PDB file of C-alpha atoms in Angstrom:
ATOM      1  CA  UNK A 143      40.623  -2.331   8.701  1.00 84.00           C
ATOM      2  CA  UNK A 144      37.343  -2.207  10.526  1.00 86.00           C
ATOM      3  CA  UNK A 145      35.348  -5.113  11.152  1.00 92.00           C
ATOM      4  CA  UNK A 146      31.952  -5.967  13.597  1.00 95.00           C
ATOM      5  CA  UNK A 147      31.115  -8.964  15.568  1.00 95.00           C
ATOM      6  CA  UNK A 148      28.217 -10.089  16.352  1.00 96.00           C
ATOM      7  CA  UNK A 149      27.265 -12.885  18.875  1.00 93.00           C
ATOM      8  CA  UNK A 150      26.270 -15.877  19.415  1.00 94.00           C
ATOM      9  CA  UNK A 151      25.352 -16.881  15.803  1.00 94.00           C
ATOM     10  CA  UNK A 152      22.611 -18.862  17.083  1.00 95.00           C
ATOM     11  CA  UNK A 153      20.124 -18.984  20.140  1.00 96.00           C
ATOM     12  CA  UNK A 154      16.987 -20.818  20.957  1.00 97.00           C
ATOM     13  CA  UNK A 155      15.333 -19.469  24.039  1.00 96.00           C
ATOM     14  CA  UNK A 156      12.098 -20.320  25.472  1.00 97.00           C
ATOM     15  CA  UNK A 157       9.083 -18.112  25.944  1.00 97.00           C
ATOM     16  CA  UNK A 158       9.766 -15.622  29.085  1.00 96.00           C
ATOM     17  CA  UNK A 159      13.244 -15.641  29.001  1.00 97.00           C
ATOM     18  CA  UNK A 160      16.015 -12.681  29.314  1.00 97.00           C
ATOM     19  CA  UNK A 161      17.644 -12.056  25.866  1.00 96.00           C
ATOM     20  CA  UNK A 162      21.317 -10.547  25.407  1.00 96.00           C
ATOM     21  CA  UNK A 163      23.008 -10.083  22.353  1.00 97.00           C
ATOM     22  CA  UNK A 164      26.494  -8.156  21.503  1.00 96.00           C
ATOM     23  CA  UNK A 165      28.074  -6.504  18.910  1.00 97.00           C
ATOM     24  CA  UNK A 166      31.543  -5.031  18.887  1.00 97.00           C
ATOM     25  CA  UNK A 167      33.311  -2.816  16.103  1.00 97.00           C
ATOM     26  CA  UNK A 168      36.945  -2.632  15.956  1.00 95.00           C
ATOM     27  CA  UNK A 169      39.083  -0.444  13.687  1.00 93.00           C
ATOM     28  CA  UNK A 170      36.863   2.656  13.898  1.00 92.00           C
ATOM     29  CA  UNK A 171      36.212   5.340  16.661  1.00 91.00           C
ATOM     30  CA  UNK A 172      32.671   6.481  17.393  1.00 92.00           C
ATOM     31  CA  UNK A 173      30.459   4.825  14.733  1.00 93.00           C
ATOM     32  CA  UNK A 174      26.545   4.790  14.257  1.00 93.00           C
ATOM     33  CA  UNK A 175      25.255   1.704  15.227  1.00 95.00           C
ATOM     34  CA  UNK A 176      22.031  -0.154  14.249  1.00 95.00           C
ATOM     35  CA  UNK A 177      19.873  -3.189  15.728  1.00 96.00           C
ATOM     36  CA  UNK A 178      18.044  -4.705  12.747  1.00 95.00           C
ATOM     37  CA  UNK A 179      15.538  -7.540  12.856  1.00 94.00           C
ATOM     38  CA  UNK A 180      14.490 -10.079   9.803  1.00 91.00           C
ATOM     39  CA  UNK A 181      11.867 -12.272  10.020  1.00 82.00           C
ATOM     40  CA  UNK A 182      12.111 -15.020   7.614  1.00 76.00           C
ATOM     41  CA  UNK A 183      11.718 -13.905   4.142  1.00 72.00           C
ATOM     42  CA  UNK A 184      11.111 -10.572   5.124  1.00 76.00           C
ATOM     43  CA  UNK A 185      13.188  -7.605   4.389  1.00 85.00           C
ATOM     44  CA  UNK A 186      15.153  -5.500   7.041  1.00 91.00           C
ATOM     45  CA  UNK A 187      13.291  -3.577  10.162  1.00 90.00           C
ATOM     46  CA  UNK A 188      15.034  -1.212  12.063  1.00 92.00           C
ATOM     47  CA  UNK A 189      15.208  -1.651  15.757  1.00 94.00           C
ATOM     48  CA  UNK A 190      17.134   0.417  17.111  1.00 94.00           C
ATOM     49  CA  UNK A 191      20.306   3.212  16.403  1.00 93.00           C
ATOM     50  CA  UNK A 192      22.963   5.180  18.263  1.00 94.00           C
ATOM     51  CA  UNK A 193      25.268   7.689  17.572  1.00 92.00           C
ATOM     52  CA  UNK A 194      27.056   7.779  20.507  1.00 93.00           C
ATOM     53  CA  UNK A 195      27.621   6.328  24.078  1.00 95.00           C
ATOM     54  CA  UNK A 196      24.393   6.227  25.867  1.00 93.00           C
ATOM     55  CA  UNK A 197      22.526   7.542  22.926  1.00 94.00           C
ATOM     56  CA  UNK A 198      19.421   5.410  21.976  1.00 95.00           C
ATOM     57  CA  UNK A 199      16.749   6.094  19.337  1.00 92.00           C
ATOM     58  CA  UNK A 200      14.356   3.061  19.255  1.00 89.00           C
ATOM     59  CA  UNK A 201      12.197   2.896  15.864  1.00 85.00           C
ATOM     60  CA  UNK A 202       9.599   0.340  16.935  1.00 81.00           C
ATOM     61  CA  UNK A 203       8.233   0.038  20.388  1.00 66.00           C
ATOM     62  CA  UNK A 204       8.248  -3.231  21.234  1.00 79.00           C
ATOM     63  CA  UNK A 205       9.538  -5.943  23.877  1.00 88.00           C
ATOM     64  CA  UNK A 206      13.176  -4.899  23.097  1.00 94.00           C
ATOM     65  CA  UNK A 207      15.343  -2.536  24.372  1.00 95.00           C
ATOM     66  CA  UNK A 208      19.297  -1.284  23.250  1.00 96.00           C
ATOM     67  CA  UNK A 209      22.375   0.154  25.279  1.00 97.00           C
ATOM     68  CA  UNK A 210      25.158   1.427  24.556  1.00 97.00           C
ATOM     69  CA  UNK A 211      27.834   1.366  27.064  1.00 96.00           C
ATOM     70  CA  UNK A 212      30.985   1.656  25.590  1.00 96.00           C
ATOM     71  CA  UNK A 213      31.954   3.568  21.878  1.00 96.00           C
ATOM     72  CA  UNK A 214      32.002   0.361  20.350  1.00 96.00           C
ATOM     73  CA  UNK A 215      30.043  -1.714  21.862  1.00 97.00           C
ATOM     74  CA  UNK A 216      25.711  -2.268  20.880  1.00 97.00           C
ATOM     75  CA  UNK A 217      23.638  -4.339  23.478  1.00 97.00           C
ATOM     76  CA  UNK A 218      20.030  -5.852  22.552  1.00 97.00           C
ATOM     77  CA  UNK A 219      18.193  -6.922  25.603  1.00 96.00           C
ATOM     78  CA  UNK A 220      14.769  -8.178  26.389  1.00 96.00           C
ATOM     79  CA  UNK A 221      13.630  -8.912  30.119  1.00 95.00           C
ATOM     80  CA  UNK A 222      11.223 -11.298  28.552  1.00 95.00           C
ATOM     81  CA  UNK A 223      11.208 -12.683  25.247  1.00 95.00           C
ATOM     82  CA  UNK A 224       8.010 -13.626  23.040  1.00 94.00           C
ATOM     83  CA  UNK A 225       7.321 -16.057  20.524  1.00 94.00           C
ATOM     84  CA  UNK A 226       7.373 -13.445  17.879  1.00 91.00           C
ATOM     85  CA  UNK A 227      10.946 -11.846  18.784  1.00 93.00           C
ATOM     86  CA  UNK A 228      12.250 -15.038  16.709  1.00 93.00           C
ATOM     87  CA  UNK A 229      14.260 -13.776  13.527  1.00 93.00           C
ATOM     88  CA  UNK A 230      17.377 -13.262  12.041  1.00 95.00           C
ATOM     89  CA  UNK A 231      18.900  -9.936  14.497  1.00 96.00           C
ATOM     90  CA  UNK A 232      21.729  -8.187  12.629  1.00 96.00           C
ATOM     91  CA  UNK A 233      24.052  -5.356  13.595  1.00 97.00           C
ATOM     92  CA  UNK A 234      25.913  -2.532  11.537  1.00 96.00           C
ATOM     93  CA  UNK A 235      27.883   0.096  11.980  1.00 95.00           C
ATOM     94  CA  UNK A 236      28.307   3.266   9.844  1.00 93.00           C
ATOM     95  CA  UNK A 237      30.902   6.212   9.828  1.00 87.00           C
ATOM     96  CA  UNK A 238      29.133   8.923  11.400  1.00 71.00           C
ATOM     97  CA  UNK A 239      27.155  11.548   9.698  1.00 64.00           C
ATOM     98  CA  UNK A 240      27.936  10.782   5.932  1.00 74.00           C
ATOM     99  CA  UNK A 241      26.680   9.080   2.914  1.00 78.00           C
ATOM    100  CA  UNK A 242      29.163   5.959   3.153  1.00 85.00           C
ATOM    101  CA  UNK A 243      27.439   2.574   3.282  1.00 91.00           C
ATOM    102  CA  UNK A 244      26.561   0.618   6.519  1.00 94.00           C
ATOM    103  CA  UNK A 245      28.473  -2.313   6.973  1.00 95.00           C
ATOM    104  CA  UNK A 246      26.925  -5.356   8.802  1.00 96.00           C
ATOM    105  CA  UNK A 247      27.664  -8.382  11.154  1.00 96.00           C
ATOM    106  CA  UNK A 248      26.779 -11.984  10.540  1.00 95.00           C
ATOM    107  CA  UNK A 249      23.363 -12.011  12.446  1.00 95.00           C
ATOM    108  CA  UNK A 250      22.079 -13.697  15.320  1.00 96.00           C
ATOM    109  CA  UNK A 251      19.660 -16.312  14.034  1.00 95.00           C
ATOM    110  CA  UNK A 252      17.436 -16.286  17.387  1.00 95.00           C
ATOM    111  CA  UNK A 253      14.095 -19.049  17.890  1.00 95.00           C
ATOM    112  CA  UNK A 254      11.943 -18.603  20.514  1.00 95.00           C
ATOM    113  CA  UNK A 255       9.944 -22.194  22.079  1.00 94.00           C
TER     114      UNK A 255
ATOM    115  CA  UNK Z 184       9.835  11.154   2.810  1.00 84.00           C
ATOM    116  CA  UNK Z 185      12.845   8.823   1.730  1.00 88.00           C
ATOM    117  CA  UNK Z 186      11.960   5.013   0.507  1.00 91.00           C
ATOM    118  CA  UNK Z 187      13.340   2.398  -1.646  1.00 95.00           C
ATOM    119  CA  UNK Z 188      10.804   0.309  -3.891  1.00 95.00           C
ATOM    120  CA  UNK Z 189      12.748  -2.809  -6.011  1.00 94.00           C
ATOM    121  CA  UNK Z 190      11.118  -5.774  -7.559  1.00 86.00           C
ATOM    122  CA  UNK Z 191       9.299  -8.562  -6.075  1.00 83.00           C
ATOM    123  CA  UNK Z 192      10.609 -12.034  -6.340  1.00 85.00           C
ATOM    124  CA  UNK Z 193      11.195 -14.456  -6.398  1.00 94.00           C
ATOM    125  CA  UNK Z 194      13.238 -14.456  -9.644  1.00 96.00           C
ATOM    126  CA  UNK Z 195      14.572 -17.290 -11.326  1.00 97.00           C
ATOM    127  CA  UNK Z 196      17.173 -18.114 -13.533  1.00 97.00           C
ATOM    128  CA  UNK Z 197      19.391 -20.131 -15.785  1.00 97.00           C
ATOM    129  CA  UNK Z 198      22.936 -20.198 -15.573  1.00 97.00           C
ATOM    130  CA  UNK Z 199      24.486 -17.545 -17.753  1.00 97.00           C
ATOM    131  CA  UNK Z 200      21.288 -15.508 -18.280  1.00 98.00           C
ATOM    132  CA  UNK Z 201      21.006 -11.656 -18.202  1.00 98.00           C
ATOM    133  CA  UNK Z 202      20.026 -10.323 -14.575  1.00 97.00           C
ATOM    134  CA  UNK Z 203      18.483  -7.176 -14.391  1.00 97.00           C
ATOM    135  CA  UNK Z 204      16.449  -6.215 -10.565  1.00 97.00           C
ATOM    136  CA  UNK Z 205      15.017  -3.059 -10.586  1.00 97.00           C
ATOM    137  CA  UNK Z 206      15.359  -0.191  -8.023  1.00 97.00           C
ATOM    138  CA  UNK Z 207      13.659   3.063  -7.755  1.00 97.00           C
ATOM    139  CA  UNK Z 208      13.408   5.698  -5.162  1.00 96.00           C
ATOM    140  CA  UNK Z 209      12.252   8.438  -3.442  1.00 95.00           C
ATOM    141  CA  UNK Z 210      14.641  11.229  -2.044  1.00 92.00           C
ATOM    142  CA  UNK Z 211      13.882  14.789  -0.352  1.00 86.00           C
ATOM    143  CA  UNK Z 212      17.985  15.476  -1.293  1.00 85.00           C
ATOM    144  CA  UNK Z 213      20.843  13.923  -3.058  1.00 86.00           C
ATOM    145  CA  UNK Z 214      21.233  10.421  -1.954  1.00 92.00           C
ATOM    146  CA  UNK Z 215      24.277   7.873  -2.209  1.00 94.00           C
ATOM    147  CA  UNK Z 216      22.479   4.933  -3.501  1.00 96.00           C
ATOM    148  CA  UNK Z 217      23.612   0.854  -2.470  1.00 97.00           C
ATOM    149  CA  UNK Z 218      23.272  -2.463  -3.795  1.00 98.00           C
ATOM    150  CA  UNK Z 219      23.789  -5.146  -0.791  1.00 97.00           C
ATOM    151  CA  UNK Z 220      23.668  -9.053  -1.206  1.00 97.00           C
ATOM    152  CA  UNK Z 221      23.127 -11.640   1.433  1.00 95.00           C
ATOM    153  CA  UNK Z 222      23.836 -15.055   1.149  1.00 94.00           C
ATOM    154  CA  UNK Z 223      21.924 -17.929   3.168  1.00 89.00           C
ATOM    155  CA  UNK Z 224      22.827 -17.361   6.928  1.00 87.00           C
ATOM    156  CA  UNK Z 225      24.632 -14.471   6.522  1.00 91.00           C
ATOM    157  CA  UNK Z 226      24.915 -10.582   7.090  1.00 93.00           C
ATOM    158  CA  UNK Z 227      24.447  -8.051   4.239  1.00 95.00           C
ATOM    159  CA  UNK Z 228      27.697  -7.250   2.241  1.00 96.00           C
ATOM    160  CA  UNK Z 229      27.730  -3.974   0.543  1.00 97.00           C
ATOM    161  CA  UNK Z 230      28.009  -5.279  -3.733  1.00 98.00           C
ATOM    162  CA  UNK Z 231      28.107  -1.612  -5.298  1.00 98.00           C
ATOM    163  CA  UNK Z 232      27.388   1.798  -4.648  1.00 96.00           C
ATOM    164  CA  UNK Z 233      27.316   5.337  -6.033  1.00 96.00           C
ATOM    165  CA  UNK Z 234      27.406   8.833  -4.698  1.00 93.00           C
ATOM    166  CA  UNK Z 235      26.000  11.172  -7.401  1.00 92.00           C
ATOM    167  CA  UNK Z 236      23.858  11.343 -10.404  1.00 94.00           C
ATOM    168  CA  UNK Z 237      25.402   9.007 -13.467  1.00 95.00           C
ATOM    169  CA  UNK Z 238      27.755   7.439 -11.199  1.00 96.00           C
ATOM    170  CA  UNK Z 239      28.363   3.796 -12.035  1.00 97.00           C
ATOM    171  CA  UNK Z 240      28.943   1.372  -9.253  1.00 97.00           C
ATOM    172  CA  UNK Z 241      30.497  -2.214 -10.085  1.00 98.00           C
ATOM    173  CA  UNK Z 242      31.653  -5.351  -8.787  1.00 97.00           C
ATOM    174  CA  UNK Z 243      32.108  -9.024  -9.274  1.00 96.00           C
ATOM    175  CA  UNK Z 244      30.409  -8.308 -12.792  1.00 97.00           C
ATOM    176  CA  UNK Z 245      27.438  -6.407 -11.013  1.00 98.00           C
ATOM    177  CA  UNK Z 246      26.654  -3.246 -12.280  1.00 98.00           C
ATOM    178  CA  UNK Z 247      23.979  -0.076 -11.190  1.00 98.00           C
ATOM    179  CA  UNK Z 248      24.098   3.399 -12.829  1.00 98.00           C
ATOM    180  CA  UNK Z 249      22.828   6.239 -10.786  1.00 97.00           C
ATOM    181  CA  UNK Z 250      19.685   7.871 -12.702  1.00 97.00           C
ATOM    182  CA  UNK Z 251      17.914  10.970 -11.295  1.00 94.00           C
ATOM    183  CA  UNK Z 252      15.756  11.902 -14.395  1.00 94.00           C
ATOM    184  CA  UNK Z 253      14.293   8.425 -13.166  1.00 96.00           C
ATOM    185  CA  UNK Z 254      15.143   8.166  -9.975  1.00 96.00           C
ATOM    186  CA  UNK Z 255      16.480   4.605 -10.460  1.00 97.00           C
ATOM    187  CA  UNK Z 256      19.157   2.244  -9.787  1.00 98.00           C
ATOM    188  CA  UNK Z 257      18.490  -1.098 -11.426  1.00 98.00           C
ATOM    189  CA  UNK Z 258      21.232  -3.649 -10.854  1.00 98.00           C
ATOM    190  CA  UNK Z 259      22.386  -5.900 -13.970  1.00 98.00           C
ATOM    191  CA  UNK Z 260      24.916  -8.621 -14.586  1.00 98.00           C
ATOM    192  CA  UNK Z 261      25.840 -10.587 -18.325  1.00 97.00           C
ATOM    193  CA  UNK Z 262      25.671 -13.741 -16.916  1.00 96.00           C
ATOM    194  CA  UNK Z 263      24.972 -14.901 -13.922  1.00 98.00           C
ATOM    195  CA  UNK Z 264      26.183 -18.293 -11.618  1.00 97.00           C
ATOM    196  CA  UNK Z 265      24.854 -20.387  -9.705  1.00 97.00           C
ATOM    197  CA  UNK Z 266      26.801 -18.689  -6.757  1.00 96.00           C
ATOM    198  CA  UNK Z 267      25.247 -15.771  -7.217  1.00 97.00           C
ATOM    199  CA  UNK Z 268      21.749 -16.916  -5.383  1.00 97.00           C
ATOM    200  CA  UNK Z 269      21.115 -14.831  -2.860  1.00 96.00           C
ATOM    201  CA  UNK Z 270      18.724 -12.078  -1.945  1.00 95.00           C
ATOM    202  CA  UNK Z 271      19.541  -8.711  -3.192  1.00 97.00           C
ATOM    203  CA  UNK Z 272      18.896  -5.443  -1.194  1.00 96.00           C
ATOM    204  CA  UNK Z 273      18.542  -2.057  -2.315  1.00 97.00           C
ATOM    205  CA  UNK Z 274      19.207   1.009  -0.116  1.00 95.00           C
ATOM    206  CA  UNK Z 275      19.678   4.675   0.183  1.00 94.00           C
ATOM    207  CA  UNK Z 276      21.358   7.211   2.185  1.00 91.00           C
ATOM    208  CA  UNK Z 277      20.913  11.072   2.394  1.00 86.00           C
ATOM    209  CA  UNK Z 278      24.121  11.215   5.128  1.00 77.00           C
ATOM    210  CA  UNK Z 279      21.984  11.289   8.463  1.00 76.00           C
ATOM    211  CA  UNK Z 280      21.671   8.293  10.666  1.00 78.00           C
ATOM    212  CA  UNK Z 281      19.079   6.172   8.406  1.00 81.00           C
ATOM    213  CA  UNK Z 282      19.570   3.839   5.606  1.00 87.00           C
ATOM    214  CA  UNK Z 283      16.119   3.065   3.668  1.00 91.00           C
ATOM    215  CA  UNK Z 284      16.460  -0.259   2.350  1.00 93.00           C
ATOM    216  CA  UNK Z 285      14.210  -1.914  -0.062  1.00 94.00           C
ATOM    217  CA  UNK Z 286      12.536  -5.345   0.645  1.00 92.00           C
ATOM    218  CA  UNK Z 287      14.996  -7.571  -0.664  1.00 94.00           C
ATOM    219  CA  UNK Z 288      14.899  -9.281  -4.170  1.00 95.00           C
ATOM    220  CA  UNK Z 289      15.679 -13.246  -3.621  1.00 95.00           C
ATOM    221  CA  UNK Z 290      16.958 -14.723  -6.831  1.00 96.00           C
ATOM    222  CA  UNK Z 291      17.556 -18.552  -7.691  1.00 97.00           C
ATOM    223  CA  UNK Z 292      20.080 -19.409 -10.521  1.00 98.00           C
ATOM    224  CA  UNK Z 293      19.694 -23.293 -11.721  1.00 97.00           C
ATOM    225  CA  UNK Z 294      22.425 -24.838 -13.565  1.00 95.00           C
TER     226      UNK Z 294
END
């Protein structure tokens, strides 16, 4: 069975700081993946989504940025983080091109001093 | 354009009370619609969907019908618990690389 990972569950950073945070999928062979942020009480923003290695579409310009380096593998990065990057960051993964649901990780809950 | 419009909260409710959130849409094709909950801390998990027109998705109780004449996709339960507080999520897919997911529905069942 597939399943995602996401990591670390929690990270306080300050102000200016680098940012770095995985996701794997295992199970599956070249999914879509997704970068979501949620700000507290808030519903779900899109961040970023690939559909393959290398391939980036970024929704919102902003301070963040996404790789992709392996099939499996989603990177969200920031050279320098901002006091309003904090929020709950979640990753998904859906099979390809088709109407079958996106499945999600357990979130990075990241705060920003 | 595709978007997903469901009900503000927050809603509360009494143990064993009839849930209904509602759940429209707007779709340029033939969507597979989704319910998703999230618990406190956690990720989304995928409740219920449905593929076509009339489908019924259902699970732990939950249940959604597909309706295109109104473009709906209200999810209901009997009787609810206690364990089932927890912001609900509507969403839709039309097979490319989006989701559109509505703004989340937090309910609050009291014993």
């Amino acid at each position: 069975s597939q399943t995602i990972h996401q990591w670390p569950a929690t990270l306080v950073q300050p102000v200016g700081s680098p940012l770095s945070l995985e996701c794997t999928v295992e199970g599956t062979s070249n999914p879509n993946l997704y970068w979501y942020r949620q700000a507290a009480g808030r519903g779900l923003q899109l961040l970023f989504y690939s559909v393959g290695i290398g391939q980036i579409s970024s929704e919102v310009p902003q301070n963040l940025s996404a790789s992709r380096p392996q099939d499996r593998q989603f990177i969200l990065s920031s050279k320098k983080l901002l006091l309003s990057d904090s929020g709950f960051y979640l990753c998904a993964w859906k099979g390809g091109n088709s109407n079958q649901p996106q499945h999600f990780g357990d979130g990075t809950r990241l705060s920003i001093l | 354009g595709n978007s997903v419009t469901q009900m503000e909260g927050p809603v509360t409710l009494s143990e064993e009370a009839f849930l209904t959130i509602n759940c429209t849409y707007t779709a340029t094709g033939y969507p597979s619609l989704f319910w998703y909950v999230q618990y406190p801390g956690e990720g989304l998990q995928l409740l219920l969907k449905a593929t076509k027109a009339d489908d019924k998705g259902s699970n732990k109780g939950f249940e959604a019908t597909y309706r295109k004449e109104t473009t709906s996709f209200h999810l209901e339960k009997g009787s609810v618990q206690v364990s089932d507080s927890a912001v609900y999520f509507c969403a839709l897919s039309e097979g490319g690389n989006q989701f559109y997911f509505g703004t989340g529905t937090s309910l609050t069942v009291i014993p």
